[in-house]
Each structure stands twice: as structure tokens, then as C-alpha cells.
Amino acid sequence: IFETNIINLAVVVAVVVSFVGQNLTSLLEDRKKTIVNNLQEANQRAKEAQEKLNQAKNQLEIAKNKAQEIREEGVVKAAQEIQNCVTEHEQRLARLEEFKQETVQFYQQKAFKQAYLYVISRIMNRVRERLNSGLDATYHVVVNNFYVSRFTEYNP
């Protein structure tokens, strides 16, 4: 009996292997193809993710550079604006100083003119007094005419 069992078992195993073996082989092949496809898809997704990561890093670097440029441009513009304000202020101060000098010069000229007119009128009065006190009428007219002609020729 034992021998028949072994023979029966061998026949059953042979039948199972012949029928199930092909199915098992095809199942294993299908499973292998599925696993290979999944690995390929995973590799493809990993490559895509790496590309996206690289693109994001590049965009980040570009954004950092742009931000640095904007900062530098802001500093330059601020410095230019400060320089413009300083220049404008200096120009205003120069105009104010010029106006002050013109005003001072005007009042100096006015004061000199008033002083000149006062001195001339005093001199004329003193000359008239001296001439009236010690000269005769003819000589008096000649001297007056001489000095009057000299003063009229004089231009300050």
C-alpha cells in the first residue's frame, strides 16, 4: 500500500504540476511583469520628482537673486534720493546766500548813497558859508560856478 500511495502521490503531483504549473508559471510571469512595471513607474516618478525638485531649486535661486537685486536697487535708489535731497538743499542754501549778499549789497549802496548825499550837502553848505563870508560878489559867482561845474561833472 505504501508503494501505491507513493505512486498515487507521484501521479497527483505530476498532474498538478502539469496543469497548475503552467498556470503558476503564468501567474508568476504576470506578477513579475507587474512588479517590473511598478518599479519602472516608481523610477519614472522619482525622476520626475527629482526634475521638479531641481526646477524648484532653480526657481528659488532665481528668486533669491531677484530679491538681492531688488535690495541692491533699493539701496542705490535710496542713496540717489538722499544725494538729490542734499544737492537740492545745497542749491537752496546757495540761492539764499546769494539773495542775502544781494540784499546786503543793496542796503550798503543805499547807505553809501545817503552818506554821500549828506556829505556833499554839508560840503556845499560849508563852501557856501565860506564864500558868503569873505568874498565879494563877482569873485563869489566865479568860485561858485567853478565848484558847481566840478560837482556836476562828478559821477559816483
XYZ file of C-alpha atoms in Angstrom:
156
model
C 0.000 0.000 0.000
C 2.715 2.263 0.793
C 4.034 1.899 -2.718
C 0.670 2.666 -4.212
C 0.380 5.754 -2.151
C 3.722 6.918 -3.409
C 2.724 6.113 -6.948
C -0.627 7.835 -6.465
C 1.088 10.763 -4.893
C 3.556 10.922 -7.768
C 0.715 10.827 -10.278
C -1.172 13.537 -8.409
C 1.946 15.674 -8.215
C 2.614 15.136 -11.934
C -0.971 16.059 -12.814
C -0.898 19.070 -10.516
C 2.442 20.217 -11.893
C 1.336 19.739 -15.484
C -1.948 21.620 -15.032
C -1.158 24.001 -12.223
C 2.486 24.503 -13.207
C 1.570 26.320 -16.376
C -0.938 28.464 -14.542
C 1.520 29.063 -11.712
C 4.205 29.964 -14.216
C 1.881 32.377 -15.987
C 0.820 33.848 -12.630
C 4.441 34.281 -11.639
C 5.209 35.866 -15.029
C 2.267 38.237 -14.654
C 3.355 39.103 -11.140
C 6.912 39.650 -12.362
C 5.685 41.951 -15.155
C 3.521 43.879 -12.677
C 6.429 44.302 -10.284
C 8.754 45.382 -13.114
C 6.138 47.867 -14.375
C 5.629 49.207 -10.860
C 9.394 49.613 -10.440
C 9.666 51.387 -13.791
C 6.775 53.691 -12.895
C 8.337 54.356 -9.500
C 11.658 55.164 -11.168
C 9.889 57.433 -13.645
C 8.040 59.220 -10.826
C 11.308 59.540 -8.897
C 12.963 61.104 -11.957
C 10.024 63.481 -12.419
C 10.116 64.373 -8.736
C 13.873 64.986 -8.965
C 13.338 67.207 -12.030
C 10.610 69.143 -10.220
C 12.893 69.479 -7.203
C 15.692 70.784 -9.424
C 13.289 73.210 -11.090
C 12.069 74.393 -7.703
C 15.672 74.853 -6.546
C 16.447 76.820 -9.707
C 13.372 78.976 -9.209
C 14.345 79.521 -5.581
C 17.845 80.577 -6.633
C 16.400 82.906 -9.272
C 14.021 84.378 -6.689
C 16.900 84.869 -4.234
C 18.954 86.608 -6.920
C 15.994 88.780 -7.876
C 15.395 89.675 -4.216
C 19.068 90.577 -3.823
C 18.909 92.724 -6.959
C 15.795 94.462 -5.630
C 17.519 95.095 -2.289
C 20.612 96.478 -4.001
C 18.477 98.593 -6.312
C 16.579 99.914 -3.297
C 19.826 100.847 -1.584
C 21.075 102.580 -4.730
C 17.795 104.453 -5.181
C 17.789 105.494 -1.533
C 21.351 106.768 -1.865
C 20.424 108.643 -5.038
C 17.364 110.152 -3.369
C 19.449 111.231 -0.389
C 22.034 112.743 -2.741
C 19.278 114.530 -4.677
C 17.859 115.954 -1.453
C 21.298 117.082 -0.307
C 22.020 118.666 -3.684
C 18.654 120.427 -3.722
C 19.220 121.660 -0.181
C 22.678 122.957 -1.106
C 21.219 124.751 -4.121
C 18.561 126.368 -1.948
C 21.202 127.431 0.546
C 23.318 128.868 -2.280
C 20.328 130.830 -3.623
C 19.538 132.051 -0.124
C 23.162 133.116 0.404
C 23.144 134.886 -2.964
C 19.910 136.672 -2.080
C 21.392 137.661 1.286
C 24.511 139.046 -0.400
C 22.407 140.994 -2.902
C 20.282 142.410 -0.083
C 23.345 143.401 1.940
C 24.927 144.974 -1.137
C 21.724 146.872 -1.921
C 21.479 148.305 1.598
C 25.194 149.118 1.617
C 24.833 151.018 -1.643
C 21.770 152.773 -0.292
C 23.639 153.715 2.905
C 26.689 154.891 0.909
C 24.430 156.971 -1.332
C 22.701 158.554 1.651
C 26.045 159.213 3.321
C 27.440 160.609 0.076
C 24.450 162.930 -0.371
C 24.704 164.049 3.241
C 28.449 164.733 2.967
C 28.027 166.576 -0.333
C 25.197 168.708 1.016
C 27.268 169.534 4.128
C 30.279 170.406 1.988
C 28.140 172.562 -0.272
C 26.671 174.353 2.741
C 30.133 174.973 4.240
C 31.520 176.172 0.915
C 28.557 178.476 0.510
C 29.080 179.816 4.045
C 32.794 180.433 3.458
C 32.213 182.043 0.137
C 29.468 184.248 1.523
C 31.547 185.382 4.454
C 34.774 186.565 2.867
C 34.330 187.208 -0.849
C 32.913 189.960 -2.972
C 30.013 189.289 -5.289
C 31.982 188.846 -8.556
C 34.577 186.521 -7.163
C 31.827 184.712 -5.301
C 29.959 183.945 -8.560
C 33.158 182.733 -10.301
C 34.106 180.366 -7.464
C 30.541 179.057 -7.154
C 30.334 178.384 -10.879
C 33.698 176.593 -10.805
C 32.690 174.290 -7.948
C 29.199 173.709 -9.265
C 30.611 172.650 -12.644
C 33.067 170.299 -10.929
C 30.331 168.716 -8.798
C 28.011 168.284 -11.760
C 30.795 166.510 -13.698
C 31.463 164.171 -10.788
C 29.625 160.837 -11.010
C 29.951 158.422 -8.126
